Coordinates of C-alpha atoms in Angstrom, one line a residue:
M1 CA 0.2 0.0 0.2
G2 CA 1.1 3.1 -1.1
L3 CA 1.5 6.5 1.1
R4 CA -1.6 7.9 -0.1
G5 CA -3.4 4.9 0.4
R6 CA -2.5 4.4 3.9
L7 CA -3.0 8.0 4.9
A8 CA -6.5 7.5 3.3
G9 CA -7.1 4.6 5.3
L10 CA -6.3 6.5 8.6
A11 CA -8.6 9.0 7.7
A12 CA -11.3 6.5 6.7
V13 CA -10.7 4.5 9.9
A14 CA -11.3 7.7 12.0
A15 CA -14.1 8.6 9.9
A16 CA -16.0 5.3 10.4
L17 CA -15.3 4.9 14.0
A18 CA -16.7 8.5 14.7
M19 CA -20.0 7.4 13.7
V20 CA -20.8 5.4 16.7
G21 CA -24.4 3.8 16.6
G22 CA -27.3 3.6 18.9
C23 CA -27.4 5.1 22.5
A24 CA -23.5 4.8 22.5
G25 CA -23.0 8.5 20.6
P26 CA -24.2 10.9 18.0
G27 CA -25.9 8.2 15.9
S28 CA -28.6 7.9 17.9
G29 CA -31.6 10.0 18.6
T30 CA -34.1 12.0 16.1
T31 CA -34.5 15.6 16.6
A32 CA -31.7 17.7 15.1
A33 CA -30.4 21.4 16.2
P34 CA -32.4 24.2 14.5
K35 CA -31.0 25.1 11.2
A36 CA -28.4 27.8 11.2
A37 CA -28.9 31.1 9.5
T38 CA -27.5 31.9 6.2
V39 CA -24.5 33.8 6.4
D40 CA -23.6 37.0 4.7
W41 CA -19.9 37.3 4.1
G42 CA -19.8 40.3 2.5
K43 CA -16.2 42.2 1.6
A44 CA -12.9 40.1 2.2
E45 CA -11.0 43.1 3.7
G46 CA -9.9 44.8 6.8
T47 CA -8.3 43.7 10.1
I48 CA -9.2 40.4 11.5
E49 CA -8.2 39.0 15.0
F50 CA -6.7 35.4 15.2
W51 CA -6.6 33.7 18.6
D52 CA -3.8 30.7 18.3
T53 CA -5.0 28.3 21.1
N54 CA -1.9 26.3 21.4
A55 CA 1.0 28.9 21.3
N56 CA 4.6 28.5 22.2
P57 CA 7.7 30.4 20.9
R58 CA 8.3 28.0 18.0
L59 CA 4.7 27.8 16.8
T60 CA 4.2 31.4 17.5
A61 CA 7.1 31.9 15.0
K62 CA 5.8 29.9 12.1
W63 CA 2.1 31.4 12.5
Q64 CA 3.5 34.9 12.1
E65 CA 5.4 33.5 9.1
L66 CA 2.6 32.3 7.6
I67 CA 0.5 35.4 8.2
A68 CA 3.0 37.3 6.7
D69 CA 2.9 35.4 3.6
F70 CA -1.4 35.7 3.6
Q71 CA -1.0 39.3 4.2
K72 CA 1.3 39.3 0.7
E73 CA -1.3 37.8 -1.3
Y74 CA -4.2 39.7 0.5
P75 CA -3.2 43.4 1.3
K76 CA -6.7 44.6 2.0
I77 CA -6.5 42.0 4.9
K78 CA -4.6 42.7 8.3
V79 CA -4.3 39.3 10.9
N80 CA -3.8 40.1 14.4
Y81 CA -2.5 37.3 15.9
V82 CA -2.9 36.4 19.8
G83 CA -1.1 33.6 21.2
L84 CA -2.7 31.6 24.4
P85 CA -1.6 28.6 26.3
N86 CA -3.8 25.8 25.7
S87 CA -4.2 25.0 29.3
S88 CA -6.2 28.0 29.9
Y89 CA -7.6 29.4 26.3
L90 CA -10.8 28.1 27.1
Q91 CA -11.7 30.1 30.0
K92 CA -10.4 33.0 27.8
V93 CA -12.8 32.3 25.2
Q94 CA -15.8 32.3 27.7
N95 CA -14.8 35.3 29.0
A96 CA -14.8 37.1 25.6
L97 CA -18.1 35.8 24.7
A98 CA -19.5 37.3 28.0
T99 CA -17.9 40.6 27.0
G100 CA -18.0 40.5 23.1
E101 CA -14.5 41.2 22.8
I102 CA -14.4 37.9 20.5
P103 CA -11.5 36.9 18.1
D104 CA -12.5 36.5 14.1
V105 CA -10.7 33.2 13.9
L106 CA -10.0 30.6 16.4
L107 CA -7.9 27.5 16.1
I108 CA -9.7 24.6 17.7
G109 CA -9.6 20.9 18.4
N110 CA -11.7 18.5 20.7
D111 CA -13.1 21.6 22.7
I112 CA -15.3 22.8 19.9
A113 CA -18.7 21.3 20.7
S114 CA -19.4 23.6 23.7
L115 CA -18.9 26.4 21.1
I116 CA -21.0 24.7 18.5
A117 CA -24.1 24.4 21.3
Q118 CA -23.7 28.0 22.4
K119 CA -24.2 29.0 18.6
S120 CA -20.8 31.2 19.0
L121 CA -19.4 29.6 15.6
V122 CA -20.1 30.3 11.8
P123 CA -21.4 27.1 9.7
L124 CA -18.7 27.0 7.0
D125 CA -20.6 24.9 4.4
D126 CA -21.3 27.4 1.8
A127 CA -17.9 28.9 1.9
F128 CA -16.0 25.4 1.8
T129 CA -18.1 24.4 -1.0
E130 CA -17.9 27.6 -3.2
A131 CA -14.0 27.4 -2.8
G132 CA -14.0 24.0 -4.1
L133 CA -12.6 22.5 -0.9
P134 CA -14.9 19.4 -0.6
D135 CA -12.8 17.5 -3.4
R136 CA -9.3 18.7 -2.1
I137 CA -9.7 18.3 1.9
D138 CA -9.6 15.1 3.3
K139 CA -13.3 13.8 3.5
A140 CA -12.8 11.8 6.5
M141 CA -11.4 14.6 8.5
V142 CA -14.6 16.9 7.7
D143 CA -16.6 14.0 8.2
N144 CA -15.3 13.6 12.0
E145 CA -15.8 17.6 12.3
R146 CA -19.5 17.0 11.1
V147 CA -20.3 14.6 13.4
N148 CA -19.5 16.8 16.5
S149 CA -22.4 19.0 15.5
A150 CA -26.0 18.0 16.2
D151 CA -27.1 19.4 12.9
R152 CA -24.5 17.7 10.8
K153 CA -22.7 21.3 9.6
L154 CA -19.2 22.2 9.2
Y155 CA -18.1 24.5 11.9
K156 CA -14.4 23.9 11.6
A157 CA -12.2 23.6 8.5
P158 CA -9.4 21.0 9.2
L159 CA -5.9 21.9 9.0
T160 CA -4.3 18.2 10.5
A161 CA -4.9 15.5 12.2
L162 CA -2.9 14.0 15.2
S163 CA -2.7 10.8 16.9
D164 CA -1.6 9.7 20.4
I165 CA 2.0 8.7 20.6
I166 CA 4.6 7.2 22.8
W167 CA 7.7 9.2 22.8
Y168 CA 11.0 7.6 23.8
R169 CA 15.1 8.3 23.8
K170 CA 16.5 5.8 21.5
D171 CA 20.2 6.7 22.8
W172 CA 19.0 6.1 26.4
L173 CA 18.2 2.5 25.4
A174 CA 21.6 1.7 23.6
E175 CA 23.6 3.3 26.7
A176 CA 21.9 0.9 28.6
N177 CA 22.4 -2.1 26.1
L178 CA 17.9 -2.7 26.0
K179 CA 16.1 -3.1 23.3
E180 CA 13.2 -0.8 22.2
P181 CA 9.9 -1.9 23.7
K182 CA 7.4 -3.7 21.4
S183 CA 4.7 -4.3 24.3
Y184 CA 3.7 -2.1 27.5
E185 CA 5.0 -4.7 29.6
E186 CA 8.6 -3.8 28.0
F187 CA 7.6 -0.2 28.2
F188 CA 7.2 -0.4 31.6
D189 CA 10.0 -2.4 32.7
D190 CA 12.1 -0.2 30.5
A191 CA 10.9 3.2 32.5
E192 CA 12.3 1.4 35.7
K193 CA 15.3 -0.2 34.6
L194 CA 16.2 3.4 33.2
T195 CA 15.2 5.4 36.2
N196 CA 18.0 6.7 38.4
P197 CA 16.8 9.3 40.9
G198 CA 20.2 10.3 41.7
A199 CA 21.7 11.3 38.5
N200 CA 18.0 12.9 37.8
R201 CA 17.3 10.5 35.4
F202 CA 13.6 9.2 35.2
G203 CA 12.0 6.6 32.9
F204 CA 8.7 8.6 32.6
A205 CA 7.7 12.4 32.3
F206 CA 4.4 12.2 34.1
R207 CA 1.5 14.8 33.0
G208 CA 0.1 15.6 36.5
G209 CA -1.1 19.1 35.6
P210 CA -3.1 20.6 32.9
G211 CA -3.7 18.8 30.1
S212 CA -3.5 15.2 31.8
M213 CA -6.7 13.8 30.8
P214 CA -6.0 12.8 27.2
P215 CA -2.6 11.1 27.9
M216 CA -4.5 9.3 30.9
I217 CA -7.3 8.0 28.5
A218 CA -5.1 7.0 25.7
M219 CA -2.8 5.0 28.2
T220 CA -5.8 3.2 30.0
Y221 CA -7.8 2.1 26.9
G222 CA -4.4 1.2 25.1
Q223 CA -3.4 -1.1 27.9
S224 CA -7.0 -2.4 28.4
G225 CA -7.9 -3.2 25.0
V226 CA -11.6 -1.7 25.9
G227 CA -12.7 -0.9 22.4
E228 CA -15.6 1.9 23.3
F229 CA -16.1 4.9 25.2
F230 CA -20.1 4.2 25.8
T231 CA -21.7 0.9 24.9
R232 CA -24.7 0.9 22.6
N233 CA -27.0 1.5 25.9
G234 CA -25.0 4.6 26.9
Q235 CA -23.1 3.0 29.6
A236 CA -19.7 4.7 30.2
T237 CA -16.7 2.1 29.9
L238 CA -14.3 4.2 32.0
D239 CA -14.9 2.0 35.1
N240 CA -14.5 -1.4 33.3
K241 CA -12.4 -3.6 35.4
D242 CA -9.8 -3.5 32.9
N243 CA -9.8 -0.2 32.6
I244 CA -9.4 0.1 36.4
K245 CA -6.3 -2.3 36.3
A246 CA -4.8 -0.5 33.3
F247 CA -5.4 3.2 34.9
K248 CA -3.4 1.9 38.2
R249 CA -0.8 0.8 36.2
Y250 CA -1.0 3.8 34.3
V251 CA -1.1 5.8 37.9
G252 CA 1.8 3.9 39.3
L253 CA 4.4 5.6 37.0
Y254 CA 4.0 8.7 39.0
G255 CA 6.6 8.8 41.8
T256 CA 7.9 5.7 41.4
V257 CA 9.7 6.2 37.7
S258 CA 8.8 10.1 37.3
A259 CA 10.0 12.8 39.8
A260 CA 7.7 13.9 42.6
A261 CA 7.0 17.3 41.1
D262 CA 5.6 16.0 37.7
I263 CA 2.3 16.3 39.7
S264 CA 2.3 19.4 38.3
N265 CA 3.8 19.1 34.7
D266 CA 2.0 20.6 31.7
Y267 CA 3.1 20.3 28.1
P268 CA 6.1 22.7 28.6
K269 CA 7.0 20.4 31.2
I270 CA 7.0 17.5 29.9
V271 CA 9.0 18.6 27.1
A272 CA 11.5 20.2 29.0
A273 CA 12.1 16.9 30.7
F274 CA 12.3 14.4 27.6
D275 CA 14.3 17.0 25.5
G276 CA 16.8 18.1 28.3
G277 CA 17.4 14.6 29.3
S278 CA 15.9 13.8 32.6
A279 CA 13.3 11.6 31.4
W280 CA 13.6 8.6 29.0
A281 CA 9.8 8.7 27.7
M282 CA 6.5 10.7 27.5
H283 CA 3.1 10.9 26.1
H284 CA 1.6 13.5 24.0
N285 CA 0.9 13.5 19.9
L286 CA 2.4 14.2 16.8
G287 CA 2.5 17.8 17.5
S288 CA 5.7 17.5 19.8
Y289 CA 7.4 16.0 17.3
Q290 CA 9.5 19.3 15.1
D291 CA 10.3 20.0 19.5
H292 CA 12.4 16.6 20.0
I293 CA 13.7 17.0 16.6
T294 CA 14.9 20.2 17.2
A295 CA 16.4 19.2 20.6
L296 CA 17.9 15.9 20.0
G297 CA 18.2 15.0 16.4
A298 CA 16.1 12.4 14.6
D299 CA 18.4 9.8 15.5
K300 CA 18.0 9.9 19.1
V301 CA 14.0 9.7 19.3
A302 CA 11.5 7.1 18.4
G303 CA 7.8 7.7 18.4
V304 CA 5.0 4.8 18.6
A305 CA 1.6 4.6 18.4
P306 CA 0.1 2.2 21.2
F307 CA 1.6 -1.2 21.7
P308 CA -0.1 -3.9 20.5
D309 CA -1.5 -6.8 22.8
E310 CA -0.4 -10.4 23.0
K311 CA -2.9 -11.0 20.0
G312 CA -1.5 -8.2 17.9
V313 CA -4.7 -6.1 18.7
I314 CA -4.1 -2.4 18.9
T315 CA -6.4 0.1 20.7
A316 CA -6.2 3.6 20.2
T317 CA -8.2 6.8 20.7
S318 CA -9.7 8.1 17.6
P319 CA -7.2 10.9 16.3
S320 CA -8.2 14.7 17.0
V321 CA -8.8 17.3 14.1
S322 CA -7.3 20.6 14.6
G323 CA -8.3 23.4 12.3
L324 CA -10.1 27.0 12.2
S325 CA -13.5 28.2 12.9
I326 CA -14.9 31.7 12.7
M327 CA -16.7 33.0 15.7
A328 CA -20.6 34.0 14.7
G329 CA -19.9 37.3 16.3
S330 CA -17.4 38.2 13.8
E331 CA -18.0 41.6 11.4
K332 CA -15.4 40.5 9.0
K333 CA -16.5 37.0 8.1
A334 CA -15.4 37.3 4.6
A335 CA -12.0 38.4 5.1
A336 CA -11.7 35.5 8.2
W337 CA -12.6 33.0 5.6
K338 CA -9.7 33.7 2.8
F339 CA -7.6 33.2 6.0
V340 CA -9.1 29.9 6.7
E341 CA -9.0 29.0 3.2
F342 CA -5.3 30.0 2.7
M343 CA -4.1 28.0 5.9
S344 CA -6.0 25.0 4.7
T345 CA -4.6 25.2 1.1
T346 CA -1.5 27.3 0.4
A347 CA -0.2 27.1 3.9
N348 CA -1.4 23.8 4.7
S349 CA 1.8 21.5 3.9
A350 CA 4.3 24.3 5.7
W351 CA 2.1 24.4 8.7
S352 CA 1.7 20.6 9.2
E353 CA 5.0 20.2 8.4
T354 CA 6.1 22.3 11.5
V355 CA 3.7 20.5 14.0
G356 CA 4.3 17.0 12.3
Q357 CA 0.8 16.1 11.8
V358 CA -1.0 14.5 9.0
P359 CA -2.2 17.5 6.6
A360 CA -5.8 17.8 5.8
L361 CA -4.7 19.1 2.2
L362 CA -5.0 16.0 0.1
T363 CA -1.6 17.3 -2.1
A364 CA 0.2 17.7 1.0
Q365 CA -0.1 14.0 2.1
K366 CA 2.3 13.2 -0.6
D367 CA 4.9 15.9 0.4
P368 CA 8.2 14.2 0.6
W369 CA 8.4 15.6 4.3
V370 CA 5.9 13.1 5.3
K371 CA 7.6 10.3 4.1
K372 CA 10.7 11.2 6.3
S373 CA 8.6 11.3 9.6
Q374 CA 9.0 8.3 11.3
P375 CA 6.2 9.2 13.9
L376 CA 3.8 9.8 11.0
E377 CA 4.7 6.5 9.6
S378 CA 4.0 4.6 12.9
V379 CA 0.8 6.2 12.9
V380 CA -0.2 5.3 9.2
R381 CA 1.2 2.0 9.9
T382 CA -1.0 1.5 12.8
A383 CA -4.1 3.0 11.1
A384 CA -3.7 0.7 8.2
N385 CA -3.5 -2.5 10.2
P386 CA -6.4 -4.5 10.1
K387 CA -6.3 -5.5 13.6
T388 CA -6.2 -1.8 14.8
R389 CA -9.1 -0.1 16.6
F390 CA -10.2 3.0 17.5
V391 CA -11.8 4.1 20.4
R392 CA -14.5 7.0 19.5
L393 CA -13.8 9.9 22.1
P394 CA -17.2 11.7 22.7
T395 CA -15.8 15.1 21.4
Y396 CA -19.6 15.7 20.5
L397 CA -20.5 16.2 24.0
P398 CA -20.7 20.0 24.8
D399 CA -19.1 19.2 28.2
W400 CA -16.3 17.1 27.0
G401 CA -13.6 19.8 27.2
S402 CA -14.8 21.3 30.7
I403 CA -15.3 18.0 32.2
L404 CA -11.8 16.8 31.3
K405 CA -10.3 20.3 32.1
T406 CA -12.2 21.9 35.2
E407 CA -13.5 18.7 36.6
M408 CA -11.2 16.0 36.0
E409 CA -8.1 16.8 36.5
P410 CA -8.3 18.4 40.5
D411 CA -9.5 14.8 41.3
F412 CA -6.9 13.0 39.1
Q413 CA -4.4 14.9 41.3
A414 CA -6.4 14.1 44.5
V415 CA -5.5 10.0 42.9
L416 CA -1.9 10.8 42.7
Q417 CA -1.8 12.4 46.1
K418 CA -3.4 9.2 47.3
T419 CA -6.5 11.0 48.7
M420 CA -9.0 9.5 45.9
T421 CA -8.9 6.0 45.0
P422 CA -8.6 5.0 41.6
E423 CA -12.1 3.0 41.8
D424 CA -13.7 6.3 42.8
F425 CA -12.5 8.8 40.1
L426 CA -13.0 6.4 37.4
S427 CA -16.6 5.3 38.8
K428 CA -17.4 9.1 39.6
Y429 CA -16.6 10.2 35.9
A430 CA -18.1 7.3 34.3
D431 CA -21.4 8.4 35.9
R432 CA -20.6 12.1 34.9
F433 CA -20.3 11.4 31.2
E434 CA -23.2 9.1 31.4
K435 CA -25.1 12.3 32.3
A436 CA -23.4 14.5 29.9
L437 CA -24.6 12.1 27.3
A438 CA -28.2 11.7 28.6
E439 CA -28.5 15.7 28.7
Y440 CA -27.1 15.8 25.1
K441 CA -29.6 13.6 23.7
E442 CA -32.0 15.4 25.3
H443 CA -31.4 18.7 23.8
G444 CA -31.3 16.8 20.3
G445 CA -27.9 15.3 20.0
R446 CA -27.8 12.8 17.3

């Protein structure tokens, strides 16, 4: 199978698994949300504000470069860039909605459902079609985004797809005369063997602070092999006995093969530990690829998708699609769309290479840099493997982002501090997600 075919397979698998039937997810129910009003796009000129919700120095520099390219092509449009840390941007967006001081364009990932439910975003279907993008943008990524809205409209123009990755240092393994891990058992064993607190070397950079829930969910389901987040009758599987066992093993990394200070780790801190030489491994996604390559070089780093079980079955959480949305309150929607279209087409390959993720633009998926990315190839091989199954995360729930960030994170720290049991944590949030699903369906979610 060629690279294009394997990437198409990745997207097709993700899209197929996004459509969970019955009461288990958005495929159920009968009542759709009210039809959105037609947008008056007006003239493509003026000043627009773009909020980058995953800002760091390297990515900000790339955004500014691409914005300069855009403004050369569209001299009548000026883009004001605002960079926000991913750990706190949701609250800033909600504050902006409350005050009316909103941006025109927003970079967003799995937190989109809450903004759709608040009618804060513009449906992009007409502009998307008029620009001829349906034949140019990966259909599965587009379909994945439609599933996140009850009315099945497109509220985000996809830029990239990213999958979870376990990163580890190959040079550490070579120094210790250890082979590269091929299973979770070998991974946990290596993390233990490579831990030497006296030398400030740990087997794992544990993410206990902001953003700690995606890796927890991926590592839990990846180990347990539980293949669905909700059963067909709407029961959450978070507290499944196999998930409890896997969760305990994951939590057990903290304080044993990780530093005690990791309880407050966010994304920059785990990257600093990994790239700075104090941690052998970390869990993130394809988005940190360039950071690792820049700091360490490709020969010292490996990124692998979830490990297979003893039968060769791989259980992975569904890829996340990152893209651009236009705020409903924007007064410069036409100019905003031109920026979105530019990033989806002209700049898509350059941006995707910078973040090390699967491009949404079909022609960009065939670019040489894609073939050279070992972690991306690992994701592609995993998706093409007939024994791979994706757990469709319920990102269509309006409460999804707030549950993960504002509710689960504090309780997760309580688990790490041993003031809350793993069983109580998983049971509490299985119930919480079941309640969120019921509310979603009650208000017309499908």
